[in-house]
Tab-separated table of C-alpha atoms and ligand atoms in Angstrom:
chain	number	residue	atom	x	y	z
A	94	UNK	CA	100.555	130.018	57.748
A	95	UNK	CA	102.899	129.563	54.794
A	96	UNK	CA	105.962	130.453	56.869
A	97	UNK	CA	105.109	127.870	59.491
A	98	UNK	CA	107.614	125.036	59.683
A	99	UNK	CA	106.293	121.521	59.645
A	100	UNK	CA	106.753	120.176	63.132
A	101	UNK	CA	106.907	116.676	64.529
A	102	UNK	CA	106.762	118.047	68.059
A	103	UNK	CA	103.553	117.389	69.934
A	104	UNK	CA	104.064	120.837	71.498
A	105	UNK	CA	104.928	122.547	68.195
A	106	UNK	CA	101.738	124.628	67.754
A	107	UNK	CA	103.042	127.735	69.493
A	108	UNK	CA	106.342	127.716	67.658
A	109	UNK	CA	107.242	129.315	64.351
A	110	UNK	CA	110.815	128.056	64.103
A	111	UNK	CA	112.181	124.560	64.060
A	112	UNK	CA	114.221	123.615	67.106
A	113	UNK	CA	117.917	124.211	66.679
A	114	UNK	CA	119.793	120.896	66.259
A	115	UNK	CA	122.071	121.557	69.213
A	116	UNK	CA	119.074	122.395	71.376
A	117	UNK	CA	117.412	119.192	70.287
A	118	UNK	CA	120.482	117.221	71.281
A	119	UNK	CA	120.853	119.138	74.507
A	120	UNK	CA	117.269	118.735	75.670
A	121	UNK	CA	116.516	115.171	74.618
A	122	UNK	CA	116.213	112.443	77.209
A	123	UNK	CA	115.066	109.519	75.084
A	124	UNK	CA	118.628	108.214	74.841
A	125	UNK	CA	118.315	107.248	78.516
A	126	UNK	CA	114.640	107.450	79.523
A	127	UNK	CA	113.638	104.915	76.829
A	128	UNK	CA	114.189	102.457	79.695
A	129	UNK	CA	110.871	103.563	81.142
A	130	UNK	CA	108.913	102.376	78.081
A	131	UNK	CA	107.153	99.435	79.734
A	132	UNK	CA	106.046	101.476	82.712
A	133	UNK	CA	105.093	104.405	80.482
A	134	UNK	CA	102.813	102.137	78.479
A	135	UNK	CA	101.355	100.496	81.584
A	136	UNK	CA	100.613	103.970	82.994
A	137	UNK	CA	99.043	105.117	79.715
A	138	UNK	CA	96.819	102.055	79.468
A	139	UNK	CA	95.536	102.620	83.000
A	140	UNK	CA	94.995	106.322	82.240
A	141	UNK	CA	93.055	105.465	79.069
A	142	UNK	CA	90.873	102.976	80.977
A	143	UNK	CA	90.112	105.660	83.552
A	144	UNK	CA	89.216	108.130	80.787
A	145	UNK	CA	86.722	105.592	79.424
A	146	UNK	CA	85.307	104.788	82.862
A	147	UNK	CA	84.651	108.470	83.563
A	148	UNK	CA	83.107	109.045	80.114
A	149	UNK	CA	85.892	111.359	78.956
A	150	UNK	CA	86.694	108.938	76.108
A	151	UNK	CA	84.381	106.465	74.404
A	152	UNK	CA	84.746	102.706	74.788
A	153	UNK	CA	85.835	102.469	71.171
A	154	UNK	CA	88.536	105.116	71.584
A	155	UNK	CA	89.780	103.417	74.725
A	156	UNK	CA	89.960	100.066	73.004
A	157	UNK	CA	91.926	101.450	70.071
A	158	UNK	CA	94.366	103.144	72.424
A	159	UNK	CA	94.933	100.014	74.505
A	160	UNK	CA	95.398	97.806	71.450
A	161	UNK	CA	97.714	100.366	69.851
A	162	UNK	CA	99.848	100.712	72.968
A	163	UNK	CA	100.061	96.948	73.386
A	164	UNK	CA	101.291	96.615	69.805
A	165	UNK	CA	103.876	99.350	70.408
A	166	UNK	CA	105.102	97.513	73.507
A	167	UNK	CA	105.666	94.391	71.421
A	168	UNK	CA	107.402	96.408	68.756
A	169	UNK	CA	109.784	97.910	71.326
A	170	UNK	CA	110.473	94.565	72.972
A	171	UNK	CA	111.308	92.948	69.659
A	172	UNK	CA	113.772	95.748	68.880
A	173	UNK	CA	111.691	97.115	65.979
A	174	UNK	CA	110.910	100.526	67.428
A	175	UNK	CA	112.626	103.557	65.958
A	176	UNK	CA	113.411	105.948	68.822
A	177	UNK	CA	113.660	109.536	67.564
A	178	UNK	CA	115.675	112.251	69.253
A	179	UNK	CA	113.411	114.901	67.632
A	180	UNK	CA	110.615	113.482	69.761
A	181	UNK	CA	112.581	114.328	72.876
A	182	UNK	CA	111.640	111.649	75.365
A	183	UNK	CA	110.098	108.229	75.850
A	184	UNK	CA	106.648	109.746	76.383
A	185	UNK	CA	106.456	111.696	73.111
A	186	UNK	CA	108.040	108.882	71.129
A	187	UNK	CA	105.371	106.464	72.257
A	188	UNK	CA	102.515	108.954	71.901
A	189	UNK	CA	103.585	109.858	68.345
A	190	UNK	CA	103.843	106.200	67.425
A	191	UNK	CA	100.344	105.688	68.778
A	192	UNK	CA	98.919	108.547	66.699
A	193	UNK	CA	100.663	107.177	63.634
A	194	UNK	CA	99.194	103.759	64.301
A	195	UNK	CA	95.575	104.560	65.262
A	196	UNK	CA	95.062	108.168	64.133
A	197	UNK	CA	92.664	110.597	65.891
A	198	UNK	CA	91.930	108.601	69.083
A	199	UNK	CA	95.681	108.460	69.750
A	200	UNK	CA	95.652	112.250	70.059
A	201	UNK	CA	93.156	111.991	72.898
A	202	UNK	CA	95.308	109.872	75.214
A	203	UNK	CA	97.002	112.916	76.713
A	204	UNK	CA	93.652	114.387	77.855
A	205	UNK	CA	93.717	115.300	81.572
A	206	UNK	CA	97.401	114.469	81.816
A	207	UNK	CA	100.769	116.191	81.452
A	208	UNK	CA	104.228	114.797	80.938
A	209	UNK	CA	104.943	116.161	84.390
A	210	UNK	CA	102.633	113.756	86.218
A	211	UNK	CA	103.333	111.096	83.600
A	212	UNK	CA	107.103	111.011	84.120
A	213	UNK	CA	106.754	111.042	87.907
A	214	UNK	CA	104.348	108.103	87.627
A	215	UNK	CA	106.614	106.169	85.256
A	216	UNK	CA	109.583	106.657	87.508
A	217	UNK	CA	107.729	105.410	90.565
A	218	UNK	CA	106.403	102.342	88.724
A	219	UNK	CA	109.883	101.606	87.409
A	220	UNK	CA	111.619	102.053	90.746
A	221	UNK	CA	108.994	99.963	92.534
A	222	UNK	CA	109.895	97.007	90.294
A	223	UNK	CA	113.613	97.579	90.725
A	224	UNK	CA	113.245	97.703	94.507
A	225	UNK	CA	111.552	94.291	94.349
A	226	UNK	CA	114.391	92.950	92.191
A	227	UNK	CA	117.036	94.375	94.521
A	228	UNK	CA	115.315	92.887	97.570
A	229	UNK	CA	115.408	89.472	95.891
A	230	UNK	CA	119.084	89.864	95.086
A	231	UNK	CA	119.868	91.067	98.583
A	232	UNK	CA	118.043	88.085	100.045
A	233	UNK	CA	120.067	85.742	97.827
A	234	UNK	CA	123.259	87.189	99.308
A	235	UNK	CA	121.775	86.887	102.804
A	236	UNK	CA	120.907	83.246	102.088
A	237	UNK	CA	124.500	82.537	101.045
A	238	UNK	CA	125.778	84.196	104.231
A	239	UNK	CA	123.395	82.231	106.450
A	240	UNK	CA	124.480	78.957	104.838
A	241	UNK	CA	128.157	79.787	105.260
A	242	UNK	CA	127.519	80.786	108.890
A	243	UNK	CA	125.783	77.449	109.515
A	244	UNK	CA	128.724	75.508	108.095
A	245	UNK	CA	131.259	77.522	110.073
A	246	UNK	CA	129.435	77.851	113.396
A	247	UNK	CA	132.364	76.271	115.270
A	248	UNK	CA	135.235	77.763	113.276
A	249	UNK	CA	137.417	80.026	115.393
A	250	UNK	CA	139.281	83.097	114.200
A	251	UNK	CA	140.704	86.104	115.996
A	252	UNK	CA	138.160	88.879	116.372
A	253	UNK	CA	139.753	92.279	115.860
A	254	UNK	CA	139.308	95.772	117.198
A	255	UNK	CA	141.579	98.531	115.877
A	256	UNK	CA	142.729	95.800	113.438
A	257	UNK	CA	144.544	94.151	116.377
A	258	UNK	CA	143.737	90.765	117.898
A	259	UNK	CA	140.996	91.289	120.484
A	260	UNK	CA	139.111	88.102	121.413
A	261	UNK	CA	138.424	84.792	119.694
A	262	UNK	CA	135.157	84.644	117.764
A	263	UNK	CA	133.468	82.161	115.483
A	264	UNK	CA	133.479	82.632	111.729
A	265	UNK	CA	129.750	81.877	111.639
A	266	UNK	CA	129.192	84.778	114.017
A	267	UNK	CA	131.247	87.038	111.771
A	268	UNK	CA	129.165	86.049	108.722
A	269	UNK	CA	125.984	86.740	110.622
A	270	UNK	CA	127.209	90.251	111.434
A	271	UNK	CA	127.180	90.856	107.676
A	272	UNK	CA	123.765	89.229	107.510
A	273	UNK	CA	122.429	91.731	110.057
A	274	UNK	CA	123.671	94.657	107.985
A	275	UNK	CA	121.879	93.365	104.905
A	276	UNK	CA	118.760	92.588	106.904
A	277	UNK	CA	118.508	96.251	107.873
A	278	UNK	CA	119.017	97.172	104.217
A	279	UNK	CA	116.208	94.841	103.226
A	280	UNK	CA	113.942	96.474	105.800
A	281	UNK	CA	114.959	99.938	104.576
A	282	UNK	CA	114.057	98.967	101.008
A	283	UNK	CA	110.719	97.634	102.135
A	284	UNK	CA	110.039	100.880	103.974
A	285	UNK	CA	111.201	103.142	101.167
A	286	UNK	CA	108.903	101.261	98.768
A	287	UNK	CA	105.911	102.589	100.726
A	288	UNK	CA	106.805	106.153	99.797
A	289	UNK	CA	107.572	105.169	96.193
A	290	UNK	CA	104.182	103.552	95.799
A	291	UNK	CA	102.064	106.725	95.733
A	292	UNK	CA	100.487	107.845	92.471
A	293	UNK	CA	101.195	111.339	91.072
A	294	UNK	CA	98.943	110.855	88.010
A	295	UNK	CA	96.065	113.334	87.966
A	296	UNK	CA	98.260	116.211	89.134
A	297	UNK	CA	98.566	117.032	85.403
A	298	UNK	CA	101.024	119.891	84.790
A	299	UNK	CA	100.880	121.158	88.382
A	300	UNK	CA	97.372	122.197	89.380
A	301	UNK	CA	95.228	119.171	88.636
A	302	UNK	CA	92.737	119.012	85.782
A	303	UNK	CA	89.222	120.277	85.042
A	304	UNK	CA	88.169	116.882	83.662
A	305	UNK	CA	86.145	114.622	85.965
A	306	UNK	CA	88.957	112.101	86.483
A	307	UNK	CA	88.886	109.215	88.969
A	308	UNK	CA	92.385	108.996	90.437
A	309	UNK	CA	91.523	106.176	92.814
A	310	UNK	CA	90.446	104.030	89.902
A	311	UNK	CA	93.756	104.581	88.037
A	312	UNK	CA	95.684	104.047	91.242
A	313	UNK	CA	93.940	100.698	91.801
A	314	UNK	CA	94.733	99.569	88.252
A	315	UNK	CA	98.397	100.430	88.736
A	316	UNK	CA	98.536	98.839	92.207
A	317	UNK	CA	99.570	102.037	93.931
A	318	UNK	CA	98.783	102.204	97.652
A	319	UNK	CA	97.332	105.713	97.442
A	320	UNK	CA	97.197	108.900	95.375
A	321	UNK	CA	99.458	111.899	95.976
A	322	UNK	CA	97.635	114.403	98.157
A	323	UNK	CA	98.939	117.625	96.591
A	324	UNK	CA	99.320	118.205	92.859
A	325	UNK	CA	102.254	120.633	93.174
A	326	UNK	CA	104.188	118.235	95.361
A	327	UNK	CA	103.213	115.271	93.173
A	328	UNK	CA	104.919	116.608	90.027
A	329	UNK	CA	107.984	118.052	91.694
A	330	UNK	CA	108.785	115.525	94.414
A	331	UNK	CA	111.803	113.285	93.904
A	332	UNK	CA	112.273	112.371	97.585
A	333	UNK	CA	111.494	108.765	96.737
A	334	UNK	CA	114.460	108.610	94.339
A	335	UNK	CA	116.737	110.311	96.855
A	336	UNK	CA	115.601	107.960	99.589
A	337	UNK	CA	116.265	104.980	97.353
A	338	UNK	CA	119.767	106.267	96.573
A	339	UNK	CA	120.383	106.735	100.288
A	340	UNK	CA	119.404	103.111	100.902
A	341	UNK	CA	121.514	102.049	97.899
A	342	UNK	CA	124.462	103.983	99.358
A	343	UNK	CA	124.134	102.171	102.679
A	344	UNK	CA	123.968	98.822	100.862
A	345	UNK	CA	127.142	99.724	98.974
A	346	UNK	CA	128.835	100.868	102.187
A	347	UNK	CA	128.088	97.437	103.671
A	348	UNK	CA	129.283	95.581	100.578
A	349	UNK	CA	132.399	97.717	100.609
A	350	UNK	CA	133.083	96.822	104.228
A	351	UNK	CA	132.922	93.146	103.498
A	352	UNK	CA	134.982	93.644	100.368
A	353	UNK	CA	137.710	95.145	102.477
A	354	UNK	CA	137.707	92.128	104.794
A	355	UNK	CA	137.711	89.671	101.892
A	356	UNK	CA	140.701	91.421	100.339
A	357	UNK	CA	142.592	91.242	103.629
A	358	UNK	CA	141.666	87.624	104.271
A	359	UNK	CA	142.787	86.658	100.757
A	360	UNK	CA	146.223	88.113	101.415
A	361	UNK	CA	148.493	85.132	102.218
A	362	UNK	CA	149.717	86.919	105.338
A	363	UNK	CA	146.202	86.432	106.685
A	364	UNK	CA	145.387	83.459	104.460
A	365	UNK	CA	141.979	83.015	106.098
A	366	UNK	CA	140.121	82.324	102.870
A	367	UNK	CA	140.622	81.427	99.271
A	368	UNK	CA	138.346	82.391	96.403
A	369	UNK	CA	137.600	80.027	93.533
A	370	UNK	CA	139.557	80.870	90.391
A	371	UNK	CA	136.312	81.715	88.622
A	372	UNK	CA	135.956	84.695	90.965
A	373	UNK	CA	139.499	86.042	90.680
A	374	UNK	CA	141.647	87.551	87.959
A	375	UNK	CA	145.346	87.508	87.171
A	376	UNK	CA	148.083	89.978	86.383
A	377	UNK	CA	149.380	90.623	82.873
A	378	UNK	CA	152.952	90.891	84.158
A	379	UNK	CA	153.244	88.880	87.384
A	380	UNK	CA	152.492	85.248	86.613
A	381	UNK	CA	152.035	84.209	90.234
A	382	UNK	CA	149.168	86.611	90.954
A	383	UNK	CA	145.600	85.710	91.783
A	384	UNK	CA	143.842	88.927	92.643
A	385	UNK	CA	140.563	89.661	94.456
A	386	UNK	CA	139.408	92.138	91.808
A	387	UNK	CA	135.692	91.619	92.441
A	388	UNK	CA	135.740	92.876	96.023
A	389	UNK	CA	138.052	95.683	94.959
A	390	UNK	CA	135.656	96.756	92.217
A	391	UNK	CA	132.689	96.618	94.570
A	392	UNK	CA	134.626	98.812	96.997
A	393	UNK	CA	135.448	101.145	94.118
A	394	UNK	CA	131.876	101.337	92.814
A	395	UNK	CA	130.628	102.424	96.228
A	396	UNK	CA	131.815	105.953	95.543
A	397	UNK	CA	129.720	106.079	92.362
A	398	UNK	CA	126.538	105.363	94.247
A	399	UNK	CA	127.364	107.966	96.917
A	400	UNK	CA	127.888	110.343	93.985
A	401	UNK	CA	124.442	109.482	92.610
A	402	UNK	CA	122.872	110.314	95.967
A	403	UNK	CA	124.731	113.620	96.173
A	404	UNK	CA	123.781	114.474	92.590
A	405	UNK	CA	120.085	114.002	93.355
A	406	UNK	CA	120.228	115.963	96.598
A	407	UNK	CA	121.937	118.803	94.766
A	408	UNK	CA	119.512	118.561	91.832
A	409	UNK	CA	116.617	119.232	94.159
A	410	UNK	CA	118.077	121.664	96.654
A	411	UNK	CA	117.146	124.932	94.981
A	412	UNK	CA	114.124	123.968	92.943
A	413	UNK	CA	111.056	126.108	93.385
A	414	UNK	CA	107.655	124.453	92.981
A	415	UNK	CA	106.496	122.864	90.819
A	416	UNK	CA	108.039	120.851	87.946
A	417	UNK	CA	111.303	122.120	86.467
A	418	UNK	CA	113.242	120.593	83.621
A	419	UNK	CA	116.136	120.009	86.017
A	420	UNK	CA	114.232	116.916	87.028
A	421	UNK	CA	114.962	115.246	83.727
A	422	UNK	CA	118.497	114.724	85.059
A	423	UNK	CA	117.238	112.584	87.935
A	424	UNK	CA	117.167	109.472	85.771
A	425	UNK	CA	120.880	109.343	85.050
A	426	UNK	CA	121.767	109.140	88.726
A	427	UNK	CA	118.897	106.902	89.655
A	428	UNK	CA	119.586	104.405	86.853
A	429	UNK	CA	123.277	104.349	87.677
A	430	UNK	CA	122.603	103.625	91.354
A	431	UNK	CA	120.178	100.833	90.422
A	432	UNK	CA	122.561	99.258	87.891
A	433	UNK	CA	125.528	99.413	90.235
A	434	UNK	CA	123.768	97.919	93.242
A	435	UNK	CA	122.218	95.164	91.130
A	436	UNK	CA	125.552	94.256	89.529
A	437	UNK	CA	127.348	94.135	92.894
A	438	UNK	CA	124.655	92.074	94.624
A	439	UNK	CA	124.398	89.599	91.805
A	440	UNK	CA	128.166	89.016	91.712
A	441	UNK	CA	128.279	88.588	95.508
A	442	UNK	CA	125.484	86.013	95.475
A	443	UNK	CA	127.833	83.848	93.376
A	444	UNK	CA	131.066	84.801	95.102
A	445	UNK	CA	130.113	83.938	98.685
A	446	UNK	CA	129.562	80.221	97.944
A	447	UNK	CA	132.943	80.298	96.140
A	448	UNK	CA	134.787	81.137	99.384
A	449	UNK	CA	136.981	78.397	100.858
A	450	UNK	CA	137.406	78.852	104.593
A	451	UNK	CA	140.910	77.956	105.809
A	452	UNK	CA	140.040	76.854	109.329
A	453	UNK	CA	143.587	75.911	110.351
A	454	UNK	CA	144.977	79.294	109.417
A	455	UNK	CA	142.255	81.069	111.344
A	456	UNK	CA	142.843	78.917	114.410
A	457	UNK	CA	146.584	79.421	114.237
A	458	UNK	CA	146.083	83.199	114.047
A	459	UNK	CA	143.679	83.125	116.991
A	460	UNK	CA	146.325	81.382	119.088
A	461	UNK	CA	148.619	84.365	118.729
A	462	UNK	CA	148.074	87.774	120.250
A	463	UNK	CA	146.760	86.887	123.738
A	464	UNK	CA	143.175	86.705	122.544
A	465	UNK	CA	142.005	85.110	125.805
A	466	UNK	CA	143.455	87.744	128.160
A	467	UNK	CA	139.931	88.991	128.894
A	468	UNK	CA	138.936	85.452	129.847
A	469	UNK	CA	141.757	85.389	132.393
A	470	UNK	CA	140.581	88.729	133.820
A	471	UNK	CA	136.984	87.460	133.998
A	472	UNK	CA	138.266	84.305	135.770
A	473	UNK	CA	139.921	86.449	138.436
A	474	UNK	CA	136.754	88.538	138.845
A	475	UNK	CA	134.824	85.332	139.488
A	476	UNK	CA	137.266	84.572	142.347
A	477	UNK	CA	136.318	87.903	143.943
A	478	UNK	CA	138.794	90.389	142.501
A	479	UNK	CA	137.340	93.758	141.297
A	480	UNK	CA	137.502	93.978	137.480
A	481	UNK	CA	139.925	96.950	137.423
A	482	UNK	CA	142.408	95.071	139.604
A	483	UNK	CA	142.022	91.950	137.495
A	484	UNK	CA	142.659	94.041	134.348
A	485	UNK	CA	145.866	95.412	135.855
A	486	UNK	CA	147.092	91.965	136.978
A	487	UNK	CA	146.408	90.407	133.576
A	488	UNK	CA	148.117	93.340	131.838
A	489	UNK	CA	151.255	92.579	133.821
A	490	UNK	CA	150.938	88.862	133.101
A	491	UNK	CA	150.694	89.539	129.339
A	492	UNK	CA	153.703	91.824	129.522
A	493	UNK	CA	155.650	89.060	131.240
A	494	UNK	CA	154.496	86.445	128.698
A	495	UNK	CA	155.584	88.684	125.797
A	496	UNK	CA	159.032	89.046	127.375
A	497	UNK	CA	159.234	85.253	127.765
A	498	UNK	CA	158.007	84.667	124.225
A	499	UNK	CA	155.135	82.535	125.522
A	500	UNK	CA	151.388	82.381	125.073
A	501	UNK	CA	149.232	82.670	128.222
A	502	UNK	CA	148.448	78.969	128.149
A	503	UNK	CA	152.210	78.288	128.160
A	504	UNK	CA	152.710	79.872	131.610
A	505	UNK	CA	152.998	77.667	134.666
A	506	UNK	CA	150.758	78.103	137.717
A	507	UNK	CA	153.769	79.464	139.558
A	508	UNK	CA	154.253	82.097	136.851
A	509	UNK	CA	150.583	83.108	137.004
A	510	UNK	CA	150.935	83.323	140.768
A	511	UNK	CA	153.483	86.137	140.429
A	512	UNK	CA	150.766	88.492	139.187
A	513	UNK	CA	147.437	86.907	140.005
A	514	UNK	CA	146.504	85.069	143.164
A	515	UNK	CA	143.794	82.400	143.069
A	516	UNK	CA	144.777	80.947	139.688
A	517	UNK	CA	144.187	77.178	139.718
A	518	UNK	CA	144.593	74.326	137.267
A	519	UNK	CA	141.184	75.012	135.703
A	520	UNK	CA	142.604	78.217	134.180
A	521	UNK	CA	143.980	76.193	131.258
A	522	UNK	CA	140.460	75.271	130.151
A	523	UNK	CA	139.437	78.926	130.368
A	524	UNK	CA	142.355	79.985	128.216
A	525	UNK	CA	141.414	77.495	125.509
A	526	UNK	CA	139.978	79.267	122.462
A	527	UNK	CA	136.999	76.948	122.301
A	528	UNK	CA	136.304	77.505	126.014
A	529	UNK	CA	136.375	81.250	125.412
A	530	UNK	CA	133.878	81.228	122.530
A	531	UNK	CA	131.634	78.605	124.148
A	532	UNK	CA	131.401	80.756	127.265
A	533	UNK	CA	129.823	83.650	125.346
A	534	UNK	CA	126.581	81.791	125.215
A	535	UNK	CA	123.847	84.444	125.364
A	536	UNK	CA	121.666	86.096	122.752
A	537	UNK	CA	123.950	87.936	120.343
A	538	UNK	CA	127.116	86.183	121.624
A	539	UNK	CA	129.706	84.363	119.540
A	540	UNK	CA	129.231	80.826	121.016
A	541	UNK	CA	128.598	78.134	118.380
A	542	UNK	CA	125.285	77.344	120.123
A	543	UNK	CA	124.166	80.915	119.607
A	544	UNK	CA	125.351	80.935	116.010
A	545	UNK	CA	123.200	77.877	115.319
A	546	UNK	CA	120.152	79.563	116.834
A	547	UNK	CA	120.887	82.768	114.909
A	548	UNK	CA	121.207	80.835	111.641
A	549	UNK	CA	117.747	79.364	112.214
A	550	UNK	CA	116.375	82.839	112.892
A	551	UNK	CA	118.081	84.172	109.777
A	552	UNK	CA	116.424	81.438	107.752
A	553	UNK	CA	113.048	82.297	109.275
A	554	UNK	CA	113.551	85.945	108.340
A	555	UNK	CA	114.309	84.940	104.750
A	556	UNK	CA	111.329	82.610	104.533
A	557	UNK	CA	109.023	85.339	105.816
A	558	UNK	CA	110.589	87.990	103.545
A	559	UNK	CA	109.734	85.937	100.466
A	560	UNK	CA	106.055	86.386	101.225
A	561	UNK	CA	106.132	90.169	101.887
B	1971	LIG	N1	111.547	114.277	79.728
B	1971	LIG	C1	110.951	115.038	80.769
B	1971	LIG	C2	111.551	114.649	82.135
B	1971	LIG	O1	112.148	113.637	82.225
B	1971	LIG	C3	109.477	114.802	80.813
B	1971	LIG	C4	108.693	115.930	81.403
B	1971	LIG	C5	108.790	117.121	80.531
B	1971	LIG	N2	107.908	118.164	80.931
B	1971	LIG	C6	108.003	119.392	80.449
B	1971	LIG	N3	107.148	120.254	80.891
B	1971	LIG	N4	108.888	119.715	79.579
B	1971	LIG	O2	111.439	115.334	83.116
C-alpha cells in the first residue's frame, strides 16, 4: 500500500488517487450546506440514541458520541469550527470532527445510516423550523393589517376594477382583502408542514439497513409525525421542498400585489397614503424625491422565488430513483426562497404600521368617477324596473352628467326624470358615498359594520393560530 495516498475522505478507502482540486471545488457543498449544522447534529444525536437503545452501540459509545457532538455544536456556534472543503459537506465535516475528538466510537456513528437519508432528514428538520418562523412572520403582517383595517373601518376610497373607478369601498375592507390572502398562505404553510414532517432516516443509502434499527424511536425523539414508508422514495423525494417553494411563490405573489398598490397610492396623483421616511429612500440626483423602494424591491424579489420553484421542479423532473447527486443543488434554491420570503415579511411587518392613510384624498377621489351609479340602478330596480332597463337608464344619465360636467348627486330631480322615472328626493341619500358602503351590509360586504365584525374574526384567527 505504499502508493496509496493519505486521504481525509471518509469514503477514501476505494480510491488510489487524491481528488483533483477542481473536482473538490466542483463537488463540495459545505460552503452552503453548513447552514444545516444544528439539524445535522440533532439528527445524529437521535440516531446515536437509537443505536444504543437497539443494542447496536454500547451506552458508553453513545454517551461519548452525544457529548462530542454537543461540544462540536458549541464550537460551531461560537465561530471556532474550521469548515473544510476537502470534507465535502456539512455531514462529513462534523463526522470527521467527532472522530478527531472522541476517536473510535466516533467512527461508529454512521452505522445503519447513509448521507442520503441523513441529508433528507436534515433538510426536513431545517425546513420545519423555517416554516414555523415564516408562519410567525406572516402572522405579524396579518396582525398589522387587521389593526389598520380596524382603524380605517369607515374610511372611504374608490374601489377599482380594470383600474377604473367602480364603486366606493372602505379602506378597512381593502386591508382585510390582503389579510385573507395571507390567511390562505398561513393555512398552506400549516398544511405543507405535515408533508415535511416525515422522517426519511433509516432508509440508509436507498434500500434500508440490515441492522435492527427502531425508526419509530428516532422519529419520536426528533418530533416527526411518522416515518417514510418507502426507503427509495425517502432518499430521493424533494416534493416537500418544491411544495414549500410553491407556497413561498404564492406568498411573494401576494406581497407583490400589495406592493404594486402601495407604489400607486404613494404617487401624489393618487396620494392615498404616505410612508414614514424611515421606510423610503431618496434619489442621488433629484432632491425632491421620496421613493417607495421597499415595495418595489419586494415586487422585484418575487421573480427570484418563482425562479427557485422552477429550479427545483426542473432539478427533479428527470431523476430516476433513488438518490442522485443532483439533489445537492436543492439547497441553493430552497435557502434562497426561505431568505427572500423572510426578508420581505419582516420588512412588511414594520412598514404597514408606518403607513399614513390620507382619508381626505381617498374621499375626494371616491367622489369622482360616478362610483354610485350602481346604487342608482339598484334604487330603480327597487321601484320595480328590471335591472337591465335600470342599467340602460343609468348609463344614459351618466352620459348626460359627463356632458354637463356634473356628478350624479349634482343633478336635479327634473334632470333625473329625463332618463329614469320614479326618482324621488331620497335618491340623494342613496348617492351619498357613506350610504352606498353602509348598504353593503352582509357577510363579506364593504360596510363599516361588516369590517368591524371581520376585524374581530381576523383577531380570533390570529389568536387561535398562535396555539397551533
Ligand atoms: N452533500 C450531499 C447532498 O447534499 C449529501 C449526500 C451525498 N450522498 C452521496 N451519495 N454522495 O446531497
